[in-house]
Amino acid sequence: MGDHTSNFRLTPEELATFEEQGFIGPIKVYEPEEMERRWKEIRRAIPDRSRAIYPEDSLGAVTNLSNYDRHLDIDLLSEHIMQRAIVERVASILGPDLLCWRTEFFPKYQGDEGTDWHQAATFAHSSGSPQIQWPSENNAPAFGGTITAWTAFTHSTKENGCLQLMPGTHRVMNYDESRGMSYNPDTINKREKESIKRGFFGYDYRELQKDPDWRPDESKAFSLVMQPGECVIFWSTLMHGSLPHTGSRTDYRMGFATRFVPTQVKVYPGLDDVSEYGGTIPLQNYGAVLVSGKDEYGINKLTDRSRRGHRFSPWDFRQTVGN
Amino acid sequence: MPVSTPEGLRELQDLIAEWVGEFLETEVSLDENFLDLGGHSLIAMNLNTRLQQRFGHELDVKTLFELPLGDAARELHGRMAAQPAA
């Protein structure tokens, strides 16, 4: 994939906006009809776990860890993480040498609570251990995070629990992910925060607040309504959450998050498994995917093909994207 | 009212169609597919909870997602006949 003709590289103006706002989007990755066709096929592939890298029993109360990283066994998801419309834009932000280190489904069904406002830099918030680690700067841990490309596989509306973002909040963490939260699945769908039913998949993200008396400034929030096939790209350190699902039983929302870091970031440092949301996934079959450029650091376990033999051929944006 | 014998296939199919129709709040027929009708994994889970409670068996979700409802019920019925619940 060595085409150097750039179609999706962010312009200097777009980059400046991204740096200021912490997100860009919605952007169209697929036409709605194309997304619907793809999602239909993906849905039928999900129950076949014969090549999935995590065991089926990694099931929390509401979060299915066993469906993390299904890009490693479902062809259309293998294709999706390599979509140039996403990868080139992310490479514009993070540089040309990029890993996809995690994918996750984010469903919302009738009656589901919204997701707490949160920020994630290390992703230690639920598991207790950093899941990504940027190289230290001046002998201090670097402030990092991941770039998440959240694609609407179905339409995403205020009624079915769309994402909400607070632009410009990505540079300062209001939460300390090292504090740890208690897992209480009995509280799911039972708590209101600022008059909105919200939770964090069995946790209460407020437990991580640096200042217990601080409250998210909801006046800064906006709701991100998206068509099927549209995507928003944002720093995981941006304040984000979602609305509760107040719609009908069949009008569910499905988001698919693809998470990227540059190759110098260590993924799952020192971890053999990840325990969060009431489940555990062993990492022995795990490998990050080089989606563009080269890995000149060699600090992560990579895989260049899916468990169905789909080959991940990294894009080469080195001629078009600066570091 | 156990429906765990081969003679009960039609009864099982009708029951599954009735329950799916109830979950989806619409009329369904046995030649329609669960996903195409608007079903999703949570509804599939709820359907299987009912089936498990009543018969000690569940629909195979892959089959439910791929085949028409009547054929998914037939696959379940075959397993029920081969391995009656304890």
Coordinates of C-alpha atoms in Angstrom, one line a residue:
Chain A
M1 CA 0.0 0.0 0.0
G2 CA 2.7 2.5 -1.0
D3 CA 0.5 5.1 -2.7
H4 CA 1.9 8.4 -1.7
T5 CA -1.0 10.4 -3.0
S6 CA -2.7 11.7 0.1
N7 CA -6.5 11.8 0.2
F8 CA -7.1 12.0 3.9
R9 CA -4.2 13.7 5.4
L10 CA -5.4 16.5 7.7
T11 CA -4.8 20.0 6.5
P12 CA -2.8 22.4 8.7
E13 CA -6.1 24.0 9.5
E14 CA -7.8 20.7 10.4
L15 CA -4.8 19.8 12.5
A16 CA -4.9 23.1 14.3
T17 CA -8.6 22.5 15.0
F18 CA -7.9 19.0 16.3
E19 CA -5.2 20.3 18.6
E20 CA -7.5 22.9 20.0
Q21 CA -10.7 20.8 20.2
G22 CA -9.2 17.3 20.8
F23 CA -11.4 15.7 18.1
I24 CA -12.3 15.8 14.5
G25 CA -15.6 14.6 13.0
P26 CA -17.9 13.2 12.1
I27 CA -16.2 12.1 9.0
K28 CA -17.6 9.6 6.5
V29 CA -15.8 6.3 6.2
Y30 CA -18.5 4.4 4.5
E31 CA -21.8 5.3 2.8
P32 CA -24.7 4.5 5.1
E33 CA -25.9 1.6 2.8
E34 CA -22.3 0.2 2.7
M35 CA -22.1 0.4 6.4
E36 CA -25.4 -1.4 6.8
R37 CA -24.3 -4.1 4.5
R38 CA -21.0 -4.5 6.3
W39 CA -22.6 -4.5 9.8
K40 CA -25.1 -7.1 8.7
E41 CA -22.2 -9.4 7.7
I42 CA -20.2 -8.6 10.8
R43 CA -23.1 -9.4 13.1
R44 CA -23.4 -12.8 11.5
A45 CA -19.7 -13.4 12.0
I46 CA -19.6 -12.4 15.7
P47 CA -21.1 -15.6 17.2
D48 CA -18.4 -17.7 15.4
R49 CA -15.7 -17.6 18.1
S50 CA -13.6 -20.4 16.7
R51 CA -10.7 -18.1 15.8
A52 CA -11.3 -15.3 18.4
I53 CA -8.2 -14.6 20.5
Y54 CA -10.0 -14.4 23.9
P55 CA -12.2 -17.1 25.5
E56 CA -15.9 -16.8 25.4
D57 CA -16.2 -16.8 29.2
S58 CA -14.5 -13.3 29.6
L59 CA -17.9 -11.9 30.2
G60 CA -18.7 -9.0 32.6
A61 CA -22.1 -7.9 33.7
V62 CA -22.6 -5.6 30.7
T63 CA -19.2 -5.5 29.0
N64 CA -18.1 -8.4 26.9
L65 CA -14.3 -8.5 27.0
S66 CA -14.3 -11.6 24.9
N67 CA -15.3 -9.4 22.0
Y68 CA -12.3 -7.1 22.4
D69 CA -10.0 -7.3 19.3
R70 CA -12.3 -9.1 17.0
H71 CA -10.4 -7.4 14.2
L72 CA -8.0 -10.3 14.7
D73 CA -10.6 -12.9 13.5
I74 CA -13.4 -11.1 11.6
D75 CA -12.3 -10.1 8.1
L76 CA -14.5 -7.0 7.7
L77 CA -13.1 -5.7 11.0
S78 CA -9.6 -6.5 9.9
E79 CA -10.3 -4.4 6.8
H80 CA -11.9 -1.7 9.0
I81 CA -8.9 -1.0 11.1
M82 CA -6.8 -0.5 8.0
Q83 CA -9.3 2.0 6.4
R84 CA -7.2 4.7 4.9
A85 CA -9.9 7.3 5.7
I86 CA -9.2 6.6 9.3
V87 CA -5.5 5.6 9.4
E88 CA -4.2 8.5 7.3
R89 CA -6.0 11.0 9.5
V90 CA -4.7 9.4 12.6
A91 CA -1.2 9.3 11.1
S92 CA -1.5 13.1 10.5
I93 CA -1.8 13.5 14.3
L94 CA 0.4 10.8 15.7
G95 CA 3.0 10.4 13.0
P96 CA 3.4 7.8 10.3
D97 CA 4.4 4.8 12.5
L98 CA 1.2 3.6 14.0
L99 CA -0.2 0.6 15.9
C100 CA -3.8 -0.4 16.3
W101 CA -3.7 -1.9 19.9
R102 CA -7.3 -2.4 20.7
T103 CA -10.8 -2.6 19.2
E104 CA -14.1 -2.7 21.1
F105 CA -17.8 -2.8 20.4
F106 CA -19.9 -0.2 22.3
P107 CA -23.5 -1.3 22.1
K108 CA -26.4 0.6 23.7
Y109 CA -29.8 -1.0 24.1
Q110 CA -33.2 0.1 25.2
G111 CA -33.0 1.3 28.9
D112 CA -29.2 1.3 29.1
E113 CA -27.7 4.1 31.1
G114 CA -25.5 6.6 29.6
T115 CA -21.7 6.4 30.1
D116 CA -20.1 8.5 32.7
W117 CA -18.0 11.4 31.7
H118 CA -14.5 10.1 31.6
Q119 CA -10.9 10.6 30.4
A120 CA -8.4 7.9 29.8
A121 CA -4.7 8.4 29.5
T122 CA -3.3 5.0 30.6
F123 CA -6.4 2.9 30.7
A124 CA -5.6 1.8 34.2
H125 CA -9.0 3.2 35.3
S126 CA -10.8 -0.1 35.5
S127 CA -8.1 -2.7 35.4
G128 CA -5.8 -1.1 37.9
S129 CA -2.7 -1.4 35.6
P130 CA -1.7 0.9 32.8
Q131 CA -2.5 -0.7 29.4
I132 CA -0.5 1.8 27.4
Q133 CA 2.7 3.6 28.4
W134 CA 4.3 6.4 26.6
P135 CA 8.1 6.9 26.8
S136 CA 9.1 9.0 29.8
E137 CA 10.1 12.6 29.2
N138 CA 12.6 14.3 31.5
N139 CA 12.5 11.2 33.7
A140 CA 8.8 11.6 34.3
P141 CA 6.0 9.6 32.9
A142 CA 4.8 11.2 29.7
F143 CA 1.2 12.4 29.4
G144 CA -0.3 10.3 26.7
G145 CA -3.5 8.5 25.8
T146 CA -4.7 6.9 22.6
I147 CA -6.4 8.2 19.6
T148 CA -9.7 6.5 19.3
A149 CA -11.6 6.3 16.0
W150 CA -15.2 5.6 17.0
T151 CA -17.3 4.5 14.1
A152 CA -21.1 4.4 14.1
F153 CA -22.0 0.9 12.8
T154 CA -25.6 1.9 13.3
H155 CA -27.1 5.3 13.4
S156 CA -26.4 7.1 16.6
T157 CA -29.0 9.5 18.0
K158 CA -29.8 11.3 21.2
E159 CA -32.5 8.7 21.7
N160 CA -30.3 5.6 21.3
G161 CA -27.4 6.9 23.4
C162 CA -25.0 8.8 21.2
L163 CA -21.6 9.9 22.2
Q164 CA -21.1 13.3 23.9
L165 CA -17.9 15.3 23.9
M166 CA -16.5 18.3 25.7
P167 CA -14.3 20.1 23.1
G168 CA -10.9 21.4 24.3
T169 CA -10.8 19.3 27.5
H170 CA -8.1 16.8 26.4
R171 CA -5.0 18.5 27.9
V172 CA -5.8 18.4 31.6
M173 CA -6.9 15.3 33.4
N174 CA -9.7 15.7 35.9
Y175 CA -9.3 12.1 36.9
D176 CA -6.5 10.1 38.4
E177 CA -6.7 6.6 36.8
S178 CA -4.3 5.1 39.4
R179 CA -6.8 5.6 42.2
G180 CA -8.8 2.5 41.3
M181 CA -12.6 2.1 41.3
S182 CA -14.8 -0.4 43.0
Y183 CA -16.8 -2.7 40.7
N184 CA -20.5 -2.8 41.6
P185 CA -22.5 -4.3 38.8
D186 CA -25.7 -4.0 41.0
T187 CA -25.6 -0.2 40.4
I188 CA -25.9 -0.5 36.7
N189 CA -28.9 1.5 35.4
K190 CA -29.6 2.7 38.9
R191 CA -27.8 6.0 39.3
E192 CA -28.5 9.5 38.1
K193 CA -25.7 12.1 37.8
E194 CA -26.8 15.7 37.1
S195 CA -30.3 14.4 36.3
I196 CA -29.0 11.9 33.7
K197 CA -28.9 8.2 34.2
R198 CA -25.2 7.4 33.8
G199 CA -22.6 4.8 34.9
F200 CA -19.4 3.2 33.8
F201 CA -20.2 -0.4 33.1
G202 CA -20.4 -1.3 36.8
Y203 CA -18.0 1.4 38.0
D204 CA -18.6 5.0 39.1
Y205 CA -16.0 7.1 37.3
R206 CA -16.5 9.9 39.9
E207 CA -14.4 7.8 42.2
L208 CA -11.3 8.8 40.2
Q209 CA -11.9 12.5 40.4
K210 CA -8.9 14.4 41.6
D211 CA -11.2 16.9 43.3
P212 CA -14.2 15.2 44.8
D213 CA -16.2 18.4 44.7
W214 CA -15.6 19.1 41.0
R215 CA -18.4 18.5 38.5
P216 CA -18.2 18.2 34.8
D217 CA -19.3 21.4 33.1
E218 CA -22.2 20.0 31.1
S219 CA -22.6 23.4 29.3
K220 CA -19.5 22.5 27.4
A221 CA -20.9 19.2 26.1
F222 CA -22.5 18.5 22.8
S223 CA -24.1 15.3 21.5
L224 CA -22.6 13.7 18.5
V225 CA -25.4 12.5 16.2
M226 CA -24.0 10.2 13.5
Q227 CA -25.1 8.3 10.4
P228 CA -24.0 4.7 9.9
G229 CA -20.5 4.7 8.6
E230 CA -19.5 8.0 10.1
C231 CA -16.6 8.2 12.5
V232 CA -15.2 10.6 15.1
I233 CA -11.5 10.7 15.9
F234 CA -10.6 11.9 19.3
W235 CA -8.0 11.9 22.1
S236 CA -9.0 9.4 24.8
T237 CA -8.1 12.2 27.2
L238 CA -11.0 14.3 25.9
M239 CA -13.9 14.4 28.3
H240 CA -16.4 12.1 26.7
G241 CA -19.5 10.0 27.7
S242 CA -22.8 9.1 26.2
L243 CA -26.5 9.7 26.7
P244 CA -28.8 6.9 28.1
H245 CA -30.8 4.9 25.6
T246 CA -34.4 6.2 25.8
G247 CA -35.5 4.8 22.4
S248 CA -37.3 1.7 21.2
R249 CA -36.2 -2.0 21.7
T250 CA -35.1 -2.5 18.1
D251 CA -33.4 0.9 17.8
Y252 CA -30.1 -0.1 19.3
R253 CA -26.8 1.8 18.9
M254 CA -23.6 0.1 18.0
G255 CA -20.2 1.9 18.0
F256 CA -16.9 0.4 17.2
A257 CA -13.8 1.9 18.7
T258 CA -10.4 1.4 17.1
R259 CA -7.5 2.6 19.3
F260 CA -4.2 3.8 17.9
V261 CA -0.8 4.7 19.4
P262 CA 2.6 5.4 17.8
T263 CA 5.0 2.6 17.8
Q264 CA 7.1 4.0 20.7
V265 CA 4.2 3.4 23.1
K266 CA 4.4 0.2 25.1
V267 CA 1.2 -1.7 25.0
Y268 CA 0.1 -3.8 28.0
P269 CA 3.4 -3.2 29.9
G270 CA 4.3 -6.2 32.0
L271 CA 0.8 -7.7 31.7
D272 CA -0.1 -11.3 31.0
D273 CA -3.8 -10.6 31.2
V274 CA -6.3 -7.8 31.7
S275 CA -9.0 -7.9 34.3
E276 CA -11.7 -5.3 34.2
Y277 CA -15.5 -4.9 34.1
G278 CA -15.9 -8.2 35.9
G279 CA -14.0 -10.3 33.3
T280 CA -10.5 -11.3 32.5
I281 CA -8.7 -11.8 29.1
P282 CA -5.4 -13.6 28.8
L283 CA -3.0 -11.9 26.4
Q284 CA -1.0 -14.9 25.2
N285 CA -2.6 -14.8 21.7
Y286 CA -2.6 -11.0 21.6
G287 CA -0.6 -8.9 19.0
A288 CA -0.9 -5.3 18.1
V289 CA -1.2 -4.5 14.4
L290 CA 1.1 -2.1 12.5
V291 CA -1.4 -0.1 10.4
S292 CA 1.1 2.3 8.9
G293 CA 4.8 2.9 8.7
K294 CA 7.5 0.8 10.4
D295 CA 8.1 -0.4 13.9
E296 CA 11.6 0.8 14.7
Y297 CA 11.3 0.2 18.5
G298 CA 10.5 -3.5 18.7
I299 CA 8.9 -3.1 22.1
N300 CA 5.6 -4.6 21.3
K301 CA 4.4 -8.0 20.2
L302 CA 2.9 -7.5 16.7
T303 CA 0.9 -9.7 14.4
D304 CA 0.9 -9.1 10.6
R305 CA -2.1 -11.3 9.9
S306 CA -5.4 -12.1 11.5
R307 CA -6.3 -15.6 12.7
R308 CA -8.2 -16.1 9.4
G309 CA -5.1 -15.3 7.4
H310 CA -6.1 -11.7 6.5
R311 CA -2.8 -9.9 6.0
F312 CA -2.3 -6.5 7.5
S313 CA -0.2 -4.5 5.0
P314 CA 0.7 -1.2 6.7
W315 CA 0.2 2.0 4.8
D316 CA 3.3 4.1 4.0
F317 CA 2.6 7.7 4.9
R318 CA 6.2 8.6 5.5
Q319 CA 6.4 10.8 2.4
T320 CA 3.2 12.7 3.3
V321 CA 3.0 12.8 7.1
G322 CA 5.6 14.5 9.3
N323 CA 6.6 13.1 12.7
Chain B
M1 CA -45.9 -27.9 28.7
P2 CA -42.8 -29.6 27.5
V3 CA -42.0 -29.4 23.8
S4 CA -38.9 -31.5 23.9
T5 CA -39.8 -34.3 21.5
P6 CA -39.5 -34.5 17.7
E7 CA -43.3 -34.4 17.5
G8 CA -43.2 -30.9 19.0
L9 CA -41.3 -29.2 16.2
R10 CA -44.2 -27.1 14.9
E11 CA -45.1 -26.2 18.5
L12 CA -41.6 -25.1 19.2
Q13 CA -41.4 -23.1 16.0
D14 CA -44.7 -21.3 16.8
L15 CA -43.5 -20.6 20.3
I16 CA -40.2 -19.1 19.2
A17 CA -42.0 -17.0 16.6
E18 CA -44.4 -15.8 19.2
W19 CA -41.6 -14.9 21.7
V20 CA -39.5 -13.2 19.0
G21 CA -42.7 -11.2 17.9
E22 CA -43.2 -10.2 21.5
F23 CA -39.6 -9.0 21.9
L24 CA -39.7 -7.1 18.6
E25 CA -43.2 -5.9 19.1
T26 CA -44.2 -7.0 15.6
E27 CA -45.7 -9.9 13.7
V28 CA -43.1 -12.4 12.5
S29 CA -43.2 -15.5 10.3
L30 CA -41.0 -18.6 10.4
D31 CA -39.4 -17.8 7.0
E32 CA -38.0 -14.5 8.3
N33 CA -34.5 -14.1 9.8
F34 CA -34.0 -12.8 13.3
L35 CA -31.5 -10.1 12.5
D36 CA -33.4 -8.9 9.4
L37 CA -36.5 -8.5 11.6
G38 CA -34.5 -6.1 13.8
G39 CA -33.3 -8.6 16.4
H40 CA -30.0 -8.1 18.2
S41 CA -27.8 -9.9 20.6
L42 CA -29.5 -8.7 23.7
I43 CA -32.9 -9.9 22.5
A44 CA -31.2 -13.2 21.5
M45 CA -30.0 -13.5 25.0
N46 CA -33.4 -12.8 26.5
L47 CA -35.0 -15.3 24.1
N48 CA -32.4 -17.9 25.1
T49 CA -33.0 -17.2 28.8
R50 CA -36.7 -18.1 28.3
L51 CA -35.9 -21.2 26.3
Q52 CA -33.3 -22.3 28.9
Q53 CA -35.8 -21.9 31.7
R54 CA -38.5 -23.8 29.9
F55 CA -36.6 -26.5 28.1
G56 CA -33.1 -26.5 29.4
H57 CA -31.8 -25.8 25.9
E58 CA -31.0 -22.7 23.9
L59 CA -30.9 -21.6 20.3
D60 CA -27.5 -21.6 18.7
V61 CA -26.9 -17.9 18.2
K62 CA -24.9 -18.3 15.0
T63 CA -27.8 -20.4 13.5
L64 CA -30.4 -17.9 14.8
F65 CA -28.4 -15.0 13.1
E66 CA -27.9 -16.9 9.8
L67 CA -31.1 -18.9 9.1
P68 CA -34.8 -18.2 9.0
L69 CA -36.5 -18.6 12.4
G70 CA -38.2 -21.8 11.4
D71 CA -34.9 -23.4 10.5
A72 CA -33.2 -22.1 13.7
A73 CA -36.0 -23.7 15.7
R74 CA -35.5 -26.9 13.7
E75 CA -31.8 -27.0 14.6
L76 CA -32.7 -26.5 18.3
H77 CA -35.4 -29.2 18.1
G78 CA -32.9 -31.6 16.7
R79 CA -30.6 -31.1 19.6
M80 CA -33.4 -31.3 22.1
A81 CA -34.5 -34.6 20.7
A82 CA -30.9 -35.9 20.7
Q83 CA -30.1 -34.7 24.2
P84 CA -33.2 -34.2 26.3
A85 CA -32.6 -31.8 29.2
A86 CA -32.0 -33.4 32.6

